[in-house]
Structure formats: C-alpha cells, structure tokens
C-alpha cells in the first residue's frame, strides 16, 4: 500500500512507448531527466511556461478535436442537420425549429460540456500531481461529494432551488477541501494520507447525502437524485457567461502554476529545503483545483470520472510526466462532450444523465487502464 | 507494508491474557449494547423490564415493544454486524490492505446493482427473492474485482485490488443511479434500500440465509491460521506451506457468503468492515485467530450502538447505515492520522 514519495506513483507513472520518434527523451527517459529533456521555456511577461514540442502538438490536435466533436454533437443525433444549415442558423437565418434545436437545445449543452469538462480535467490534473496518485482526483477523495452535499443541503434543507444549489456546491466543495487538508497536514502534506482521509470523509459525506435523500419527500428526493448524478440535459445559456469567466480565470491561474508544480514534483528530495514555499504553492494549487471542481459541480451536478480519467489519458498522449494541465483540461472537454452526446442520443427517445455515462465509460476505462498497466509490469 | 507486516514484533508485546481480556471485554460491551438496543427508543424501558420480557414475556405493553418492535432489528443488527466484521477482517488479511472493506472492494455495490436490477427491471419485490440477487451480485463483483486485480504477470497487490474495487464501484453506482432514476416507484423503493438499515427488513429473510452465514463463518475460522502465514508476504506464505490458490478461493468464498448475506439482510452498510479490524488489531495484535472473533464482536456492538443512537439522534429516525458512517469515518481518519504512514 505504501508508495514511497520518491518512487513513481503506481498508476500515474508515465508510460513511454519505446522508440517513439516524437518523444525526444527516448526509451531511457525515466527519472528527473525525462521531464526536462525536450522542454523549452516560453516566457510571457512574468509567467514562464514549460513547453514540450510533443505537448504543443497534442494541445493543437486536442483543440481541433474539441471543435470537431462539439460541431458534430450539434449536427448529429436523432435529428440530423447539415453543416450549411448550422452556419445559416448561427447567422440567424435558420427556421424556427432549427433555431430552437441549435440555439436553445444542443449548442448550450455542448458549450456547457466543453467548459465543465475543461474545469474537471484541469482540477483532476492538479490533484493527481499533488497527491502523486491517480486516485487523488476530486471525485475519489470526496471533494465532488462534498460539493454535492452542499448542493443537496441548499436544495432539500434550505429549499433554495437549483441556483442556490450551485452556491451550496461551491461552499460545500471548499469546506470539504479545508477539512481534508487540515486533517491530512501533519509534518507536511503526504499524498497517500491525503487520499486516505479524503476517501474516509467522502464516504461520510456520501452517507449524509443518502440521509438527506431518504428524509426528503419523494418528489424532492427524485429531483435532488437527478441533480446528484450529474446532468447536462437542462443546460441553458443562463450560466454560461458566469462559467466562461470563472473557468477561464481559474484555468489561467492553473497554467501559471504548472511550472512551479512540476518543480515541486521533481524536487521531492529537497522538499525539506524548499519547505514553506512548496507547501504554500500546494495550498494555492489546491484552492484553484477545488474551485474548478466545485464550479463544475455547481453547473451540472457531480459528474464522476472525468477528473480521474482525463489526466490519465492526457499523460499517455503527451508522454510527459509533468502536470499536463492544458492537455488534461482539453481531454476532459472532449470526453465530456462525447459522453453527453452519448447520454443524449444513445437511448432515444429517452435520455440518461451524463453522469451515468461517464461513470460507466470511465469505470470501464479505469479497469482497462489498470489491467494494461499491470500487464506491462508497472505497479 | 501494512499493519500486518510485523506480526512477530507485536506478538511479543501482547500476551494471551490481554487478548482474552480484550475479547471478554468486547463481549461484555456487546451484551450491553443488546440490552440498550432493547431499552431505548420512543418508549424507554428499564434494563430489568427488558431482561424480564426476554426470559418470561408477560402480557404487558413492554412485551409488544421488546418483542414486537425491537427484538427483530436487534437480532438483524447483531447478525449483520458479526458477518461484516468477519468479512472485513478476512478481506484486509487476504489483500494485506488496511483499506479493504466490502464497500471499497465493490462487493456492496455488486449486491446493490443486482438488487436494483431485480426491483426495477424484473419487478422483484419479495425480500426472499431479493437476497438471491444480492448474493449473485456480491459474488460476481468479488470475482470481477479479483480478476481485474490479479491480471498480468505479477501477483495481486493491495493497491491493485483497491483500485479495481474503486473502478467497479463507480461503474455500478452509475448503473444503479441510471436505473433508479428511470421510474419514481423504483427510485422510492431503492432510496430506502440503498441506505443500509436494520429496520423495516424482514426477519424471515434470516430464516432463509442463516446456512450461508454459518458456512461463511466456518470457512472464515478455517482459513484464519493460513492467513497469518501470508501476513509477511505471499512468498513467505508459500514457503511456510500455504496453498495460496486454495486459500484465496476459500477466503473469497467466505467473504462473499458473509457480505452477500449481510447485504441481503440490511442493505449496504459501509465502514464496519473497514474500521473494526483495525481496532481489533490494535487491541490484540495481528494474529488472525484473535482478530477475527474480536472484530466480529466489535462490529456487532458498533452496529447495535449505531442503530440505537439513530433512533434518538433526531426527530426522524436515522438509519443504522448512516450512523455507522458518522461513527466509523472519524475513527478511520484518526487511525490514518495516528499511524505512521509506513505502516499503512
């Protein structure tokens, strides 16, 4: 069970394909040298960004993929639509029905999915970097559960409706993070202890959620139960502006943190020497990560497994062992748009909540990932 | 490696008299919680009244309260607590994982998913049939987790099993949610089933499943000595003459029998199997032959206490499954904090 801090995390260890021409570190590239090789630093004002050529390529490809997937999700489905009609509708020349389908139904959903996926992917990447454990994601260590507890309290106890639930989710997520970290801090922060305490507190909060659901009357309970799964079906333009602002500010903050975080991850042996600064850096990173995941919960309810799986996919795409913040965020966006498309179209005429789809796909993905890693002799 | 990693060093410190004292003390606590469970509720009875009604029931209102209202749930809590305590101890010893818990390794989720399927899709309402679904689900989940956790060249490690369990739990919870939200009637039935509770469950179920509980308990007792031998590592166990394959299968069988039966009786109850084996090891050291019975007795006592306090905790009764989390989670966090991580 113990993972000494100096050894690579059991599952999060970077997977390098041998003789990969795009990977300048090559097959021997493990350990500290692997991260720095092929990484150029790009300075924009006070912020220095580590940039690896392969990562840049992956980011560009993921951006393109996100756009393609988003457009396809608007075009295809039970009702198909041609690309020219989409352009016409977007420029205000569509029929009333097309206008409804694109502007009121599909597009806000896709935009919400992109933003929420971005937030979840980045948040997961931050936490997995800090805890050095793929299980250190906000959906496993109770932060998303805490956010949903906050939302449920607002919905069921205070009766404040879904807007109140969003505020409750952010407060609940932050409060959970504060408690988990306060409990996990003891002679510095230890990733494994953090995960364990998060799992324990998460289980407690899950019980609180069940209690709230059981004590409510059946109508409220079902409404809250629907929220509790994570759903984008009711997504509208109302929250998008707010979401764009908060998510972009936090994402910029996260990207700014990515270089120092990478150093903190590398400089483990000298962590004592860096002491205070490393801890303060972690605190800031944690605050950003918690806000990202709480905002995601506030917008659509707790959508599981995106925060866990996106950084894992991103690591395999870039082959870099750093925080991979941008790639993780973009992967999260792509994954969530795809999952929501499946949730929308797969069981027509009925729709399932996207949280059910991400749980099924993400869990299966994790299982596949684990067996594949183990077959290669990792962990 | 784990809390079990240094049995010799700890065995020297904890002698047999102390172990016997711990077991006797735990049994006394269990006895007290049984009496408390019969005493406390809307109507408080004196211990004397309770004992008199148990031995020689008269035609008094107290008889209806003790026999009619509180005896069934007390018996169910007792049995479920014993079973989950044993299952948790076995699971932690087998996987050498201090975090192993029927809830964490996906067994509860498997049972829940199967029962939910039965309720929602096949319209199974009778508890007598639901338990077979719970069994099948628990068994399937433990097989899947084990296959996932032991795939590949190297042998099963605690981390793998925990990760595989977490993955399976997430998949199954999504499935349960998806099914539960599909109809209001199904949702209303299942939100109560999904919270582990010892009230409103049918005592007649116990009549059907007691053979499984007894069988599970016997297998558990049978494998305990061999589990000691693998505490230092599977290679050491093999060197000591343990047939690892057979040991794993038998232990998994016992866990499935015990968890399946407990979940069929009370629904998914988390934390009992996680926390109490730790407490037991703290009291008697890592010897499985002592940890197993002590963890059973302590689990039963805690579940009874959880159920009893849940009755008076608020105006509306709080289910035992929720109370165990309230009691168990802080205890678990204290354990994680106190122990040096090298031992976790």
XYZ file of C-alpha atoms in Angstrom:
723
model
C 0.000 0.000 0.000
C 2.813 2.358 0.729
C 4.093 4.347 -2.157
C 7.321 5.975 -1.041
C 7.321 9.518 -2.272
C 10.465 9.059 -4.255
C 9.163 6.254 -6.418
C 6.805 6.907 -9.325
C 3.116 6.597 -8.483
C 1.763 3.123 -9.186
C -0.588 4.008 -11.979
C 0.236 7.576 -12.692
C 3.706 6.641 -13.843
C 4.352 7.991 -17.295
C 4.017 5.411 -19.981
C 6.593 5.801 -22.690
C 6.365 3.949 -25.892
C 9.754 2.718 -26.885
C 11.474 4.221 -29.894
C 8.828 6.857 -30.208
C 10.274 9.477 -32.581
C 8.052 12.197 -31.140
C 9.491 11.621 -27.724
C 12.945 13.157 -27.513
C 13.614 11.630 -24.130
C 13.711 8.216 -25.752
C 13.356 4.848 -24.092
C 15.880 5.639 -21.396
C 13.955 8.692 -20.373
C 12.847 7.947 -16.850
C 13.525 9.872 -13.712
C 14.254 13.555 -13.383
C 15.971 13.988 -16.713
C 12.942 12.785 -18.617
C 10.900 15.816 -17.711
C 13.393 18.444 -18.674
C 14.580 16.930 -21.924
C 12.815 18.452 -24.864
C 11.097 21.059 -22.753
C 11.531 24.656 -23.808
C 10.525 27.529 -21.639
C 8.358 30.257 -23.124
C 8.188 33.453 -21.145
C 5.111 35.662 -21.394
C 5.587 38.600 -19.059
C 6.003 37.262 -15.533
C 4.779 33.778 -16.422
C 7.183 31.180 -17.744
C 5.503 28.235 -19.414
C 7.241 24.930 -19.909
C 6.621 23.833 -23.438
C 7.476 20.458 -24.882
C 7.140 20.144 -28.655
C 5.111 16.967 -28.426
C 2.825 18.546 -25.844
C 2.249 21.533 -28.107
C 1.335 19.225 -30.962
C -1.039 17.298 -28.708
C -2.634 20.538 -27.466
C -3.216 21.750 -31.024
C -4.679 18.398 -32.040
C -6.898 18.281 -28.955
C -8.154 21.806 -29.619
C -9.033 20.802 -33.170
C -10.642 17.611 -31.898
C -12.690 19.553 -29.341
C -14.030 21.842 -32.050
C -14.820 18.938 -34.382
C -16.509 16.936 -31.642
C -18.522 19.943 -30.497
C -19.721 20.719 -34.027
C -20.561 17.068 -34.672
C -22.503 16.870 -31.429
C -24.623 19.825 -32.585
C -25.094 18.372 -36.075
C -25.800 14.728 -35.415
C -28.360 12.889 -33.366
C -31.946 11.785 -33.591
C -32.478 14.816 -35.802
C -29.665 15.306 -38.300
C -28.560 18.627 -39.619
C -26.234 19.669 -42.426
C -23.246 21.890 -41.803
C -24.537 24.664 -44.142
C -27.801 24.753 -42.181
C -25.816 25.124 -38.938
C -23.917 28.077 -40.365
C -27.183 29.596 -41.556
C -28.808 29.065 -38.162
C -25.873 30.564 -36.349
C -26.057 33.656 -38.541
C -29.733 33.998 -37.685
C -31.243 32.647 -40.910
C -32.482 29.273 -39.700
C -36.095 28.197 -39.385
C -37.782 28.483 -36.011
C -37.235 24.795 -35.412
C -33.579 24.876 -36.390
C -33.159 27.906 -34.187
C -34.672 26.025 -31.267
C -32.659 22.877 -31.925
C -29.306 24.618 -32.192
C -29.554 27.731 -30.069
C -31.816 26.517 -27.272
C -31.173 22.813 -27.093
C -27.905 21.486 -28.440
C -25.454 24.357 -28.505
C -25.798 25.481 -24.877
C -25.404 21.880 -23.850
C -22.238 21.423 -25.863
C -20.761 24.711 -24.650
C -21.537 23.803 -21.046
C -19.982 20.376 -21.566
C -16.812 21.909 -23.005
C -16.381 24.324 -20.105
C -17.247 21.838 -17.388
C -15.040 19.172 -18.951
C -12.180 21.661 -19.084
C -12.634 22.532 -15.415
C -12.859 18.883 -14.352
C -9.847 17.800 -16.391
C -7.651 20.570 -15.013
C -8.844 20.040 -11.485
C -8.104 16.325 -11.728
C -4.644 17.036 -13.108
C -3.813 19.413 -10.238
C -4.885 16.941 -7.588
C -3.235 13.948 -9.186
C 0.001 15.913 -9.398
C -0.130 16.989 -5.776
C -1.189 13.652 -4.337
C 1.035 11.713 -6.777
C -1.745 9.243 -7.142
C -4.334 8.757 -9.880
C -6.863 8.131 -7.123
C -6.178 11.596 -5.741
C -8.838 13.053 -8.035
C -11.601 15.237 -6.654
C -14.215 12.590 -7.478
C -12.469 9.956 -5.372
C -11.222 11.968 -2.409
C -14.575 13.430 -1.589
C -14.388 16.954 -2.977
C -17.110 16.351 -5.522
C -19.110 14.515 -2.865
C -18.654 17.485 -0.540
C -19.786 19.841 -3.256
C -22.864 17.704 -3.857
C -23.586 17.652 -0.115
C -23.528 21.442 -0.189
C -25.848 21.422 -3.159
C -28.232 18.957 -1.523
C -28.381 20.968 1.689
C -29.325 24.015 -0.367
C -31.901 22.044 -2.391
C -33.541 19.964 0.303
C -32.932 21.688 3.619
C -32.936 25.349 2.619
C -35.251 24.823 -0.349
C -33.333 27.336 -2.407
C -33.749 25.808 -5.865
C -31.032 24.989 -8.363
C -29.402 28.422 -8.249
C -28.922 28.028 -4.502
C -27.621 24.533 -5.127
C -24.787 25.995 -7.198
C -23.724 28.300 -4.394
C -24.080 25.450 -1.915
C -21.904 23.240 -4.124
C -19.037 25.720 -4.191
C -19.238 26.268 -0.433
C -19.508 22.520 0.212
C -16.526 21.728 -2.015
C -14.328 24.352 -0.383
C -15.326 23.354 3.113
C -14.570 19.703 2.356
C -11.164 20.589 0.980
C -10.321 22.688 4.031
C -11.294 19.844 6.368
C -9.446 17.179 4.372
C -6.273 19.215 4.191
C -6.440 20.291 7.796
C -6.680 16.620 8.740
C -4.039 15.452 6.263
C -1.438 18.032 7.265
C 0.924 16.565 9.746
C 4.627 17.065 9.296
C 3.855 18.338 5.842
C 1.429 17.063 3.258
C 1.544 13.410 2.342
C -0.212 12.286 -0.828
C -1.235 8.874 0.445
C -2.585 10.212 3.720
C -4.474 12.834 1.760
C -6.134 10.176 -0.398
C -6.997 8.016 2.594
C -8.531 10.862 4.582
C -10.351 12.072 1.500
C -11.787 8.595 0.919
C -12.906 8.414 4.551
C -14.519 11.826 4.580
C -16.028 11.178 1.152
C -17.726 8.044 2.453
C -19.097 10.014 5.396
C -20.453 12.709 3.087
C -21.977 10.060 0.851
C -23.928 8.875 3.876
C -25.012 12.426 4.620
C -26.245 12.660 1.034
C -28.210 9.420 1.398
C -29.688 10.696 4.632
C -30.819 13.935 3.006
C -32.367 11.980 0.128
C -34.130 9.491 2.372
C -35.545 12.154 4.649
C -36.983 14.270 1.867
C -40.397 13.580 0.359
C -40.324 11.510 -2.763
C -40.796 14.335 -5.279
C -37.989 16.494 -3.875
C -35.852 13.413 -3.409
C -36.150 12.418 -7.029
C -35.359 15.916 -8.194
C -32.320 16.003 -5.945
C -31.393 12.458 -7.005
C -31.399 13.625 -10.612
C -29.125 16.523 -9.729
C -26.895 14.171 -7.779
C -25.996 12.113 -10.829
C -24.658 14.972 -12.884
C -26.809 16.058 -15.775
C -26.435 18.459 -18.662
C -29.924 17.946 -20.064
C -31.248 21.225 -18.721
C -28.196 23.240 -19.712
C -29.012 26.737 -20.939
C -27.193 29.946 -21.771
C -28.020 31.424 -18.359
C -24.959 30.224 -16.547
C -22.580 30.188 -19.482
C -21.248 33.735 -19.124
C -20.515 33.178 -15.468
C -18.970 29.808 -16.258
C -16.745 31.254 -19.006
C -15.400 33.943 -16.693
C -14.710 31.758 -13.654
C -13.342 28.802 -15.600
C -11.004 30.919 -17.735
C -9.653 32.867 -14.757
C -9.026 29.659 -12.838
C -7.552 27.902 -15.865
C -5.093 30.748 -16.389
C -4.150 30.550 -12.724
C -3.696 26.804 -13.072
C -1.499 27.171 -16.141
C 0.609 29.720 -14.276
C 1.044 27.182 -11.519
C 2.036 24.379 -13.832
C 5.779 25.111 -13.927
C 6.250 25.548 -10.152
C 4.132 22.457 -9.571
C 6.344 20.469 -11.905
C 9.409 21.590 -9.998
C 7.747 20.730 -6.709
C 7.009 17.282 -8.067
C 10.608 16.824 -9.158
C 12.309 18.346 -6.175
C 10.907 15.886 -3.776
C 14.119 15.023 -2.011
C 14.874 18.667 -1.453
C 11.314 19.409 -0.368
C 12.589 19.967 3.128
C 14.938 22.600 1.815
C 12.169 24.300 -0.096
C 9.844 23.657 2.845
C 7.440 26.501 3.289
C 7.349 27.604 -0.300
C 6.370 24.175 -1.543
C 3.567 23.972 0.990
C 2.265 27.418 0.113
C 2.407 26.572 -3.582
C 0.426 23.424 -2.919
C -2.167 25.388 -0.967
C -2.697 27.794 -3.853
C -2.856 24.940 -6.352
C -5.338 23.105 -4.148
C -7.524 26.183 -3.838
C -7.587 26.552 -7.618
C -8.346 22.856 -8.088
C -11.156 22.813 -5.539
C -12.748 25.898 -7.062
C -12.589 24.306 -10.517
C -14.238 21.069 -9.422
C -16.802 22.856 -7.249
C -17.791 25.139 -10.098
C -18.199 22.104 -12.314
C -20.488 20.530 -9.702
C -22.348 23.804 -9.302
C -23.010 23.942 -13.031
C -24.157 20.390 -13.696
C -24.094 18.348 -10.511
C -21.315 15.909 -9.688
C -20.152 14.266 -12.927
C -17.847 11.452 -11.915
C -14.709 10.060 -13.523
C -13.866 12.893 -15.904
C -11.426 14.389 -13.397
C -9.943 10.959 -12.804
C -9.600 9.745 -16.370
C -8.770 12.912 -18.338
C -5.295 13.420 -16.797
C -4.564 9.731 -17.283
C -5.458 9.917 -20.964
C -3.521 13.168 -21.315
C -0.385 11.638 -19.798
C -0.488 8.894 -22.362
C -0.980 11.340 -25.189
C 1.886 13.660 -24.332
C 4.253 11.152 -22.796
C 5.317 13.905 -20.395
C 5.274 13.303 -16.682
C 4.607 16.906 -15.673
C 1.218 18.172 -14.566
C -0.147 18.194 -18.148
C -2.705 20.794 -17.133
C -3.702 22.068 -20.542
C -3.849 18.671 -22.197
C -5.837 17.274 -19.265
C -8.319 20.119 -19.461
C -8.807 19.722 -23.206
C -9.099 15.955 -22.865
C -11.739 16.491 -20.196
C -13.659 18.794 -22.524
C -13.570 16.292 -25.392
C -14.521 13.393 -23.120
C -17.451 15.243 -21.593
C -18.859 16.390 -24.945
C -18.666 12.817 -26.246
C -20.206 11.403 -23.071
C -23.019 13.936 -23.135
C -23.673 13.171 -26.780
C -23.995 9.501 -25.880
C -26.249 10.381 -22.939
C -28.415 12.447 -25.273
C -28.684 10.125 -28.234
C -27.900 6.547 -27.293
C -31.164 5.702 -25.573
C -33.534 7.806 -27.686
C -36.310 8.706 -27.186
C -35.203 8.688 -23.559
C -32.151 10.492 -22.261
C -29.906 9.366 -19.428
C -27.926 11.743 -17.205
C -24.388 12.262 -18.434
C -23.065 11.231 -15.000
C -24.330 7.697 -15.668
C -22.456 7.581 -18.974
C -19.196 8.952 -17.569
C -19.442 6.520 -14.661
C -19.906 3.540 -16.978
C -17.292 4.576 -19.542
C -14.859 5.990 -17.002
C -15.041 2.955 -14.753
C -14.535 0.626 -17.675
C -11.649 2.812 -18.845
C -10.029 2.690 -15.438
C -10.383 -1.079 -15.320
C -8.793 -1.374 -18.754
C -6.056 1.031 -17.764
C -5.227 -0.896 -14.628
C -5.024 -4.280 -16.319
C -2.958 -2.856 -19.156
C -0.510 -1.174 -16.788
C -0.168 -4.303 -14.738
C 0.381 -6.481 -17.728
C 3.364 -4.291 -18.522
C 4.715 -4.904 -15.065
C 4.062 -1.497 -13.550
C 2.765 -1.043 -10.028
C 3.996 -2.716 4.105
C 0.786 -2.989 6.016
C -0.450 -3.000 9.518
C 0.105 -6.732 9.464
C 3.640 -6.542 8.311
C 5.411 -7.146 11.577
C 3.421 -9.736 13.489
C 6.370 -11.074 15.446
C 7.363 -7.764 16.968
C 3.824 -7.083 18.074
C 3.075 -10.582 19.254
C 5.820 -10.333 21.781
C 4.189 -7.310 23.281
C 0.630 -8.604 23.546
C 0.215 -11.703 25.644
C -2.663 -14.189 25.740
C -4.164 -12.842 28.991
C -4.540 -9.423 27.439
C -6.161 -10.929 24.355
C -8.613 -12.926 26.406
C -9.372 -9.802 28.418
C -9.986 -7.842 25.209
C -12.320 -10.499 23.862
C -14.226 -10.843 27.129
C -14.460 -7.062 27.431
C -15.748 -6.773 23.883
C -18.324 -9.494 24.531
C -19.491 -7.638 27.635
C -19.828 -4.441 25.603
C -21.811 -6.384 23.011
C -24.135 -7.700 25.715
C -24.678 -4.182 26.968
C -25.452 -2.844 23.519
C -28.002 -5.636 23.009
C -29.782 -4.615 26.207
C -29.527 -0.931 25.309
C -30.969 -1.642 21.884
C -33.993 -3.253 23.537
C -34.303 -0.468 26.122
C -34.022 2.710 24.109
C -36.455 4.241 21.673
C -39.596 6.325 21.814
C -40.516 4.495 24.995
C -37.601 3.969 27.372
C -37.646 0.742 29.346
C -35.561 -0.213 32.352
C -32.918 -2.928 31.928
C -34.884 -5.068 34.403
C -38.039 -4.869 32.309
C -36.127 -5.803 29.180
C -34.458 -8.821 30.752
C -37.755 -9.977 32.263
C -39.526 -9.730 28.910
C -36.766 -11.699 27.241
C -36.841 -14.538 29.748
C -40.515 -14.614 30.590
C -42.720 -12.490 28.344
C -45.849 -11.249 30.090
C -48.956 -9.681 28.598
C -47.726 -6.130 29.141
C -47.153 -3.182 26.768
C -43.447 -3.741 27.344
C -43.815 -7.131 25.696
C -45.076 -5.560 22.478
C -42.254 -3.057 22.490
C -39.496 -5.540 23.194
C -40.756 -8.495 21.221
C -42.766 -6.700 18.587
C -40.643 -3.661 17.772
C -37.107 -4.020 18.971
C -36.169 -7.685 19.023
C -36.189 -8.182 15.252
C -33.955 -5.233 14.490
C -31.656 -6.141 17.356
C -31.231 -9.662 16.020
C -30.651 -8.405 12.487
C -28.101 -5.828 13.655
C -26.321 -8.482 15.692
C -26.095 -10.933 12.810
C -25.167 -8.334 10.197
C -22.530 -6.838 12.485
C -20.935 -10.217 13.124
C -20.899 -11.047 9.427
C -19.462 -7.714 8.273
C -16.830 -7.692 10.994
C -15.639 -11.112 9.878
C -15.735 -10.177 6.204
C -13.715 -7.015 6.808
C -11.073 -8.824 8.828
C -10.771 -11.542 6.175
C -10.582 -9.061 3.361
C -7.861 -6.980 5.000
C -5.844 -10.076 5.792
C -6.229 -11.612 2.339
C -5.381 -8.450 0.420
C -2.934 -7.232 3.076
C -4.689 -3.961 2.523
C -5.636 -1.881 5.542
C -8.238 -0.110 3.435
C -10.038 -3.224 2.289
C -13.708 -3.098 3.042
C -16.709 -4.801 1.459
C -17.824 -1.347 0.389
C -14.463 -0.364 -1.022
C -13.852 -3.566 -2.944
C -17.136 -3.308 -4.784
C -18.950 -6.196 -3.117
C -21.703 -3.995 -1.672
C -22.055 -2.182 -4.965
C -22.392 -5.515 -6.768
C -25.134 -6.626 -4.416
C -26.890 -3.275 -4.723
C -26.723 -3.307 -8.509
C -28.182 -6.800 -8.682
C -30.995 -5.992 -6.250
C -31.791 -2.764 -8.082
C -31.938 -4.695 -11.343
C -34.342 -7.102 -9.702
C -36.587 -4.353 -8.334
C -36.669 -2.126 -11.381
C -36.439 -4.423 -14.362
C -37.788 -7.759 -13.166
C -40.275 -6.386 -10.639
C -38.930 -8.442 -7.756
C -40.498 -7.167 -4.564
C -40.198 -10.091 -2.185
C -37.249 -9.946 0.169
C -36.884 -13.706 -0.101
C -36.014 -13.421 -3.789
C -34.041 -10.197 -3.440
C -31.466 -11.957 -1.308
C -30.557 -14.255 -4.174
C -29.926 -11.215 -6.314
C -27.780 -9.744 -3.542
C -25.768 -12.943 -3.361
C -25.286 -13.181 -7.082
C -24.248 -9.534 -7.264
C -21.797 -9.802 -4.387
C -20.250 -12.940 -5.842
C -19.981 -11.509 -9.343
C -18.417 -8.304 -8.037
C -15.803 -10.091 -5.972
C -14.875 -12.314 -8.910
C -14.582 -9.312 -11.253
C -12.504 -7.291 -8.788
C -10.267 -10.235 -8.199
C -9.769 -10.974 -11.889
C -9.072 -7.299 -12.601
C -6.807 -7.046 -9.596
C -4.769 -10.126 -10.387
C -4.480 -9.840 -14.163
C -0.992 -9.708 -15.591
C 2.289 -11.237 -14.642
C 2.980 -10.000 -11.149
C 0.837 -11.201 -8.270
C -2.107 -9.353 -6.775
C -1.165 -6.309 -4.765
C -3.282 -4.374 -2.270
C -3.170 -1.246 -4.397
C -4.420 -3.110 -7.446
C -7.350 -4.635 -5.607
C -8.327 -1.296 -4.101
C -8.156 0.415 -7.489
C -10.071 -2.350 -9.208
C -12.699 -2.158 -6.466
C -12.969 1.598 -6.798
C -13.402 1.276 -10.550
C -16.098 -1.360 -10.245
C -17.903 0.583 -7.518
C -18.011 3.666 -9.716
C -19.362 1.757 -12.696
C -22.013 0.007 -10.644
C -23.073 3.171 -8.801
C -23.649 4.852 -12.133
C -25.690 1.898 -13.252
C -27.720 1.928 -10.036
C -28.357 5.659 -10.393
C -29.322 5.293 -14.022
C -31.818 2.541 -13.238
C -33.103 4.194 -10.084
C -33.901 7.449 -11.822
C -35.846 5.732 -14.558
C -39.039 5.453 -12.544
C -40.364 7.167 -9.485
C -41.624 3.973 -7.901
C -38.289 2.236 -8.356
C -36.484 5.302 -7.039
C -38.652 5.452 -3.961
C -38.082 1.774 -3.150
C -34.410 1.923 -3.810
C -33.505 5.092 -1.973
C -34.534 3.267 1.182
C -32.837 0.042 0.227
C -29.612 1.810 -0.687
C -29.277 3.221 2.799
C -28.227 0.330 4.965
C -30.699 -0.136 7.786
C -31.820 -2.843 10.154
C -35.363 -1.597 10.468
C -38.163 -2.447 8.080
C -36.220 -5.502 6.964
C -37.875 -8.852 7.151
C -36.666 -11.133 9.891
C -37.948 -14.087 7.846
C -35.039 -13.488 5.482
C -32.786 -14.624 8.277
C -34.563 -17.978 8.247
C -33.522 -18.412 4.622
C -29.970 -17.244 4.820
C -28.652 -18.488 8.130
C -26.973 -21.512 6.497
C -24.898 -19.155 4.367
C -23.859 -17.133 7.385
C -22.885 -20.236 9.305
C -20.993 -21.633 6.335
C -19.202 -18.315 5.823
C -18.273 -18.171 9.498
C -16.922 -21.724 9.466
C -14.801 -21.129 6.379
C -13.538 -17.901 7.962
C -12.448 -19.752 11.082
C -10.840 -22.441 8.945
C -8.701 -20.054 6.872
C -7.569 -17.784 9.725
C -4.356 -19.648 10.623
C -3.247 -19.733 6.983
C -3.933 -16.015 6.666
C -1.406 -15.474 9.435
C 1.195 -17.198 7.331
C 0.743 -14.845 4.376
C 0.808 -11.729 6.559
C 4.528 -11.388 5.921
C 4.077 -11.657 2.189
C 2.852 -14.270 -0.229
C 6.306 -15.686 -0.845
C 6.762 -16.249 2.864
C 3.347 -17.847 2.991
C 4.245 -20.200 0.163
C 7.481 -21.053 1.920
C 5.510 -21.841 5.041
C 3.489 -24.374 3.081
C 0.324 -22.441 2.351
C -1.581 -23.389 -0.771
C -2.144 -19.813 -1.954
C -4.672 -20.526 -4.674
C -6.871 -22.571 -2.380
C -6.527 -20.038 0.443
C -7.581 -17.184 -1.819
C -10.572 -19.030 -3.171
C -11.755 -20.151 0.261
C -11.327 -16.692 1.764
C -13.109 -15.054 -1.152
C -15.880 -17.616 -0.730
C -16.253 -16.759 2.953
C -16.272 -13.026 2.203
C -18.907 -13.441 -0.480
C -21.123 -15.579 1.718
C -20.883 -13.187 4.649
C -21.205 -9.937 2.691
C -23.919 -11.243 0.416
C -25.986 -12.403 3.365
C -25.412 -9.218 5.359
C -26.296 -7.008 2.406
C -29.366 -9.088 1.667
C -30.467 -8.600 5.264
C -29.739 -4.927 5.844
C -28.708 -3.312 2.582
C -25.245 -1.884 2.032
C -23.596 -0.876 5.314
C -20.179 0.700 4.968
C -17.352 1.284 7.405
C -17.980 -1.591 9.815
C -15.711 -3.935 7.914
C -13.173 -1.179 7.385
C -12.705 0.231 10.850
C -13.194 -2.536 13.353
C -10.480 -4.912 12.173
C -8.091 -2.001 12.801
C -9.421 -1.576 16.307
C -9.176 -5.312 16.848
C -5.568 -5.419 15.642
C -4.796 -2.508 17.887
C -6.113 -4.473 20.867
C -4.852 -7.999 20.244
C -2.087 -7.680 17.687
C -2.125 -9.092 14.164
C -2.920 -12.754 14.882
C -5.935 -13.556 12.695
C -7.257 -16.170 15.109
C -7.848 -13.348 17.592
C -8.545 -10.506 15.178
C -11.403 -12.371 13.514
C -13.618 -13.020 16.564
C -12.815 -9.678 18.168
C -13.588 -7.763 15.017
C -16.888 -9.680 14.694
C -17.944 -8.884 18.255
C -16.911 -5.247 17.999
C -18.697 -4.797 14.669
C -21.913 -6.196 16.073
C -21.618 -3.915 19.102
C -20.982 -0.870 16.927
C -23.869 -1.638 14.580
C -26.231 -2.081 17.530
C -24.989 1.160 19.026
C -25.397 2.893 15.669
C -28.955 1.635 15.330
C -29.831 2.609 18.908
C -28.387 6.107 18.728
C -30.008 6.569 15.319
C -33.415 6.169 16.990
C -32.856 9.097 19.319
C -30.436 11.200 17.263
C -33.129 13.337 15.686
C -36.889 13.596 15.450
C -36.907 11.294 12.492
C -35.012 8.078 12.920
C -31.556 7.994 11.298
C -30.725 4.706 9.568
C -28.012 2.486 11.033
C -26.011 2.584 7.790
C -25.733 6.360 8.094
C -24.876 6.226 11.774
C -22.058 3.737 11.146
C -20.554 6.214 8.700
C -20.853 9.009 11.253
C -19.165 6.876 13.884
C -16.801 4.997 11.600
C -15.435 7.778 9.396
C -13.929 9.877 12.217
C -12.467 6.725 13.726
C -10.959 5.844 10.373
C -9.498 9.329 9.992
C -7.982 9.150 13.463
C -6.391 5.822 12.514
C -4.966 7.220 9.302
C -3.544 10.210 11.145
C -2.116 8.370 14.110
C -0.385 5.579 12.309
C 2.888 6.408 10.710
C 2.275 6.021 7.014
C 4.975 3.421 6.690
C 2.593 1.118 8.492
C -0.310 1.854 6.253
